[in-house]
Amino acid sequence: MPNDDIASPHRTVIDAWRTRVQRFPDNPAIAYFDTVLTAREVDDASDALAAALSDTGVARGDRVGIYLQNIPQYAITFLALWKIGAVALLLNPMYRGRELRAIVDDAQPVGIFCGEHDVDATTETLRGSTVRFTISTSALDFQTRNDPRVFRSTTRLTPPVDDLVELIRRNHGRRPADPQLDGDDLALLAYTSGTTGPPKGALNSHANALATALDFGDRAGLVDGDVVFAIAPLFHITGAMLNAAVALVRDCLLVFANRFDAAVSLEAFVEHRVTYTIGSITVFNAISAHPDAAATHFESVKALYSGGAPIPPATVQAFEARFGHYIHNAYGMTETTAGVIAVPPGTRAPVDATSGSLSVGLPLPRVRLRTVDPAGEPTATGVAGELEISGPQVVSGYWRNPEASDSTMPDGRLRTGDVAIIDEQGWVYLVDRLKDQINVSGYKVWPREVEDVLYEHPAVFEVAVVGCPDDYQGEAVVAYVALRPGATVAEEELVDFTRERLAAYKRPRTVRVIEELPKTPTGKIMRAELRR
Ligand code: AMP
């Protein structure tokens, strides 16, 4: 879709940020425990960092990895990279070495930002890769409270690489040259687990990011003066867009609290008078489970949203009964630059009588939806079919992967792999999934990746990984394994085997050793059978 379709005078997120800084330079932009930075301070810091990155040779279109938790430096780094036209490569800090290396080898970033504690392991993992520089940072910067609940250590390290805050200090007052970006320039490269093949990098352009930041923010009712709590991790598209970008393009305060902790989050709601946030339903479950949680924690809230994973209607009801706030559902994908379907504030999502599925909402204004049958023909209103999405938020394709781009986004329409019903009023209900993906608290797990790791164990003959319903996380990873003739191994040993090789959320909750995996007559493993 053309950029001029965007109902905004801006072409990029950074244009919108600059207008905000001009209009409200002295208003608070970032809060982190006991510290608040104004828009001007954040702008100056990101200018200084951008100038330093330019000196290092980072140029328009270069990828730079961000391997950080939710700390103010994340937003400052976004702004700095975008100011020089560089692309933020989102890296989950839970990744183990091989997962990080696989993405770095594909995306080929020129540098990486990481936490001070991760420098040694990261440097080791990335030896011989395209990464020329590492900039480390401490979660203890930009605050003085040193809360042990969310900091790995309360003392600073001196890593043997450049320190982000020191770079900002040294370059204070400098401004980078304007690369004159347009909407097609990439803002983010965000990896998503695929049904086949290795993870794919979705090409999230500035036009995509701006469309999401403006339209989703409007849908959620965000206005100048709102306080947005970055509760979802910024390394996932939901956090990057629906927490950070929506706040940066408006005169909103963006609140960080490092890695998620329920008690710390409850305090942050009160301390910063949070008005909006979006997180996975697991985050709301964790908050509800906290013994001190009370309605008073949410007194300043205008709207709560949850996205990324199915929400049981009973969870929403129980949360509202206890805390007086309805959780609004939102749906999106990495390939739609986050939420494109959402429940308007003040509205209660209907529940589909047949499937019991809580509606994910109504499409945002510029989003077009349709459902299609296996032959690709549109299904009638109320009849289930694969959900297809088009609109200014949908990416043009995947990083250096034309085959995947052609098969997933034919003619600019994104095939989601989700089966949906759209009713007469336009409410969308997800009723099934065509893709072989497991959804653990909103984190997507590709069964093949877990299977590949288990196949490396000498006792394993065959393995199939499936998702099983789980009250807390939505789904849990379960592996079924058949052993080589004569081999013996404890199930726990196989779980341990994955520990060193996979991020925590991908590790099987259980490994079940069985005699033989169920197969079709043509020898294909019957996952559906195992799931049952
Ligand atoms: P990701 O690319 O990690 O954002 O994952 C996108 C996938 O998450 C979608 O294709 C859906 O399967 C799932 N998803 C996203 N939002 C929701 C939601 N509100 N309810 C159910 N599933 C969701």
PDB file of C-alpha atoms and ligand atoms in Angstrom, residues 190-193 202 236-238 306-311 328-336 338-339 341 357-361 387 389 414-419 430 432-433 435 437 439 442-445, ligand 1:
ATOM      1  CA  ALA A 190      11.998  -9.237  13.524  1.00  0.00           C
ATOM      2  CA  TYR A 191      12.394 -13.005  13.307  1.00  0.00           C
ATOM      3  CA  THR A 192       9.473 -15.327  13.442  1.00  0.00           C
ATOM      4  CA  SER A 193       9.408 -19.076  13.774  1.00  0.00           C
ATOM      5  CA  ALA A 202      10.034 -10.082   8.641  1.00  0.00           C
ATOM      6  CA  HIS A 236       8.955  -9.207  20.361  1.00  0.00           C
ATOM      7  CA  ILE A 237       6.955  -7.220  17.827  1.00  0.00           C
ATOM      8  CA  THR A 238       4.097  -6.645  20.320  1.00  0.00           C
ATOM      9  CA  SER A 306      -3.604  -8.546  25.684  1.00  0.00           C
ATOM     10  CA  GLY A 307      -2.353 -10.103  22.460  1.00  0.00           C
ATOM     11  CA  GLY A 308      -0.248 -12.847  20.965  1.00  0.00           C
ATOM     12  CA  ALA A 309      -2.101 -15.855  22.367  1.00  0.00           C
ATOM     13  CA  PRO A 310      -5.669 -17.068  22.890  1.00  0.00           C
ATOM     14  CA  ILE A 311      -7.477 -15.614  25.906  1.00  0.00           C
ATOM     15  CA  HIS A 328      -9.209  -6.117  25.549  1.00  0.00           C
ATOM     16  CA  ASN A 329      -8.079  -8.748  23.080  1.00  0.00           C
ATOM     17  CA  ALA A 330      -5.763  -7.849  20.176  1.00  0.00           C
ATOM     18  CA  TYR A 331      -4.445  -9.914  17.294  1.00  0.00           C
ATOM     19  CA  GLY A 332      -1.443  -9.459  15.085  1.00  0.00           C
ATOM     20  CA  MET A 333       1.653 -11.164  13.802  1.00  0.00           C
ATOM     21  CA  THR A 334       5.278 -10.244  13.331  1.00  0.00           C
ATOM     22  CA  GLU A 335       4.363  -9.976   9.626  1.00  0.00           C
ATOM     23  CA  THR A 336       1.594  -7.444  10.347  1.00  0.00           C
ATOM     24  CA  ALA A 338       1.875  -6.333  15.528  1.00  0.00           C
ATOM     25  CA  GLY A 339      -1.794  -5.664  16.267  1.00  0.00           C
ATOM     26  CA  ILE A 341      -7.349  -6.471  14.885  1.00  0.00           C
ATOM     27  CA  SER A 357     -13.567 -18.507  21.271  1.00  0.00           C
ATOM     28  CA  LEU A 358     -13.375 -14.919  22.553  1.00  0.00           C
ATOM     29  CA  SER A 359     -13.283 -12.538  19.588  1.00  0.00           C
ATOM     30  CA  VAL A 360      -9.884 -10.958  18.908  1.00  0.00           C
ATOM     31  CA  GLY A 361     -11.713  -7.789  17.874  1.00  0.00           C
ATOM     32  CA  LEU A 387      -7.500 -15.588   7.624  1.00  0.00           C
ATOM     33  CA  ILE A 389      -4.801  -9.802   5.842  1.00  0.00           C
ATOM     34  CA  LEU A 414      -0.711 -12.218   4.119  1.00  0.00           C
ATOM     35  CA  ARG A 415      -1.727 -15.812   4.642  1.00  0.00           C
ATOM     36  CA  THR A 416      -1.791 -16.066   8.412  1.00  0.00           C
ATOM     37  CA  GLY A 417      -2.029 -19.823   8.955  1.00  0.00           C
ATOM     38  CA  ASP A 418      -4.816 -19.022  11.462  1.00  0.00           C
ATOM     39  CA  VAL A 419      -8.354 -20.247  10.833  1.00  0.00           C
ATOM     40  CA  LEU A 430      -9.823 -17.565  15.813  1.00  0.00           C
ATOM     41  CA  ASP A 432      -8.062 -23.207  14.630  1.00  0.00           C
ATOM     42  CA  ARG A 433      -4.459 -23.067  13.430  1.00  0.00           C
ATOM     43  CA  LYS A 435       0.483 -23.914  11.011  1.00  0.00           C
ATOM     44  CA  GLN A 437       3.314 -23.689  15.739  1.00  0.00           C
ATOM     45  CA  ASN A 439       2.092 -20.826  21.411  1.00  0.00           C
ATOM     46  CA  GLY A 442       2.638 -15.702  23.233  1.00  0.00           C
ATOM     47  CA  TYR A 443       6.152 -16.964  22.381  1.00  0.00           C
ATOM     48  CA  LYS A 444       6.027 -19.072  19.263  1.00  0.00           C
ATOM     49  CA  VAL A 445       7.832 -22.391  19.161  1.00  0.00           C
TER      50      VAL A 445
HETATM   51  P1  AMP B   1       3.877 -13.638  16.338  1.00  0.00           P
HETATM   52  O1  AMP B   1       4.406 -13.517  14.958  1.00  0.00           O
HETATM   53  O2  AMP B   1       4.858 -14.172  17.327  1.00  0.00           O
HETATM   54  O3  AMP B   1       3.292 -12.342  16.810  1.00  0.00           O
HETATM   55  O4  AMP B   1       2.704 -14.714  16.319  1.00  0.00           O
HETATM   56  C1  AMP B   1       1.531 -14.509  15.584  1.00  0.00           C
HETATM   57  C2  AMP B   1       0.545 -15.571  15.910  1.00  0.00           C
HETATM   58  O5  AMP B   1       0.136 -15.469  17.273  1.00  0.00           O
HETATM   59  C3  AMP B   1      -0.744 -15.482  15.130  1.00  0.00           C
HETATM   60  O6  AMP B   1      -0.630 -16.043  13.845  1.00  0.00           O
HETATM   61  C4  AMP B   1      -1.713 -16.246  16.022  1.00  0.00           C
HETATM   62  O7  AMP B   1      -1.592 -17.631  15.821  1.00  0.00           O
HETATM   63  C5  AMP B   1      -1.201 -15.905  17.407  1.00  0.00           C
HETATM   64  N1  AMP B   1      -1.989 -14.810  18.018  1.00  0.00           N
HETATM   65  C6  AMP B   1      -1.707 -13.497  17.992  1.00  0.00           C
HETATM   66  N2  AMP B   1      -2.634 -12.782  18.674  1.00  0.00           N
HETATM   67  C7  AMP B   1      -3.552 -13.680  19.129  1.00  0.00           C
HETATM   68  C8  AMP B   1      -4.754 -13.569  19.901  1.00  0.00           C
HETATM   69  N3  AMP B   1      -5.189 -12.407  20.361  1.00  0.00           N
HETATM   70  N4  AMP B   1      -5.426 -14.711  20.158  1.00  0.00           N
HETATM   71  C9  AMP B   1      -4.992 -15.909  19.694  1.00  0.00           C
HETATM   72  N5  AMP B   1      -3.856 -16.077  18.990  1.00  0.00           N
HETATM   73  C10 AMP B   1      -3.136 -14.975  18.702  1.00  0.00           C
END
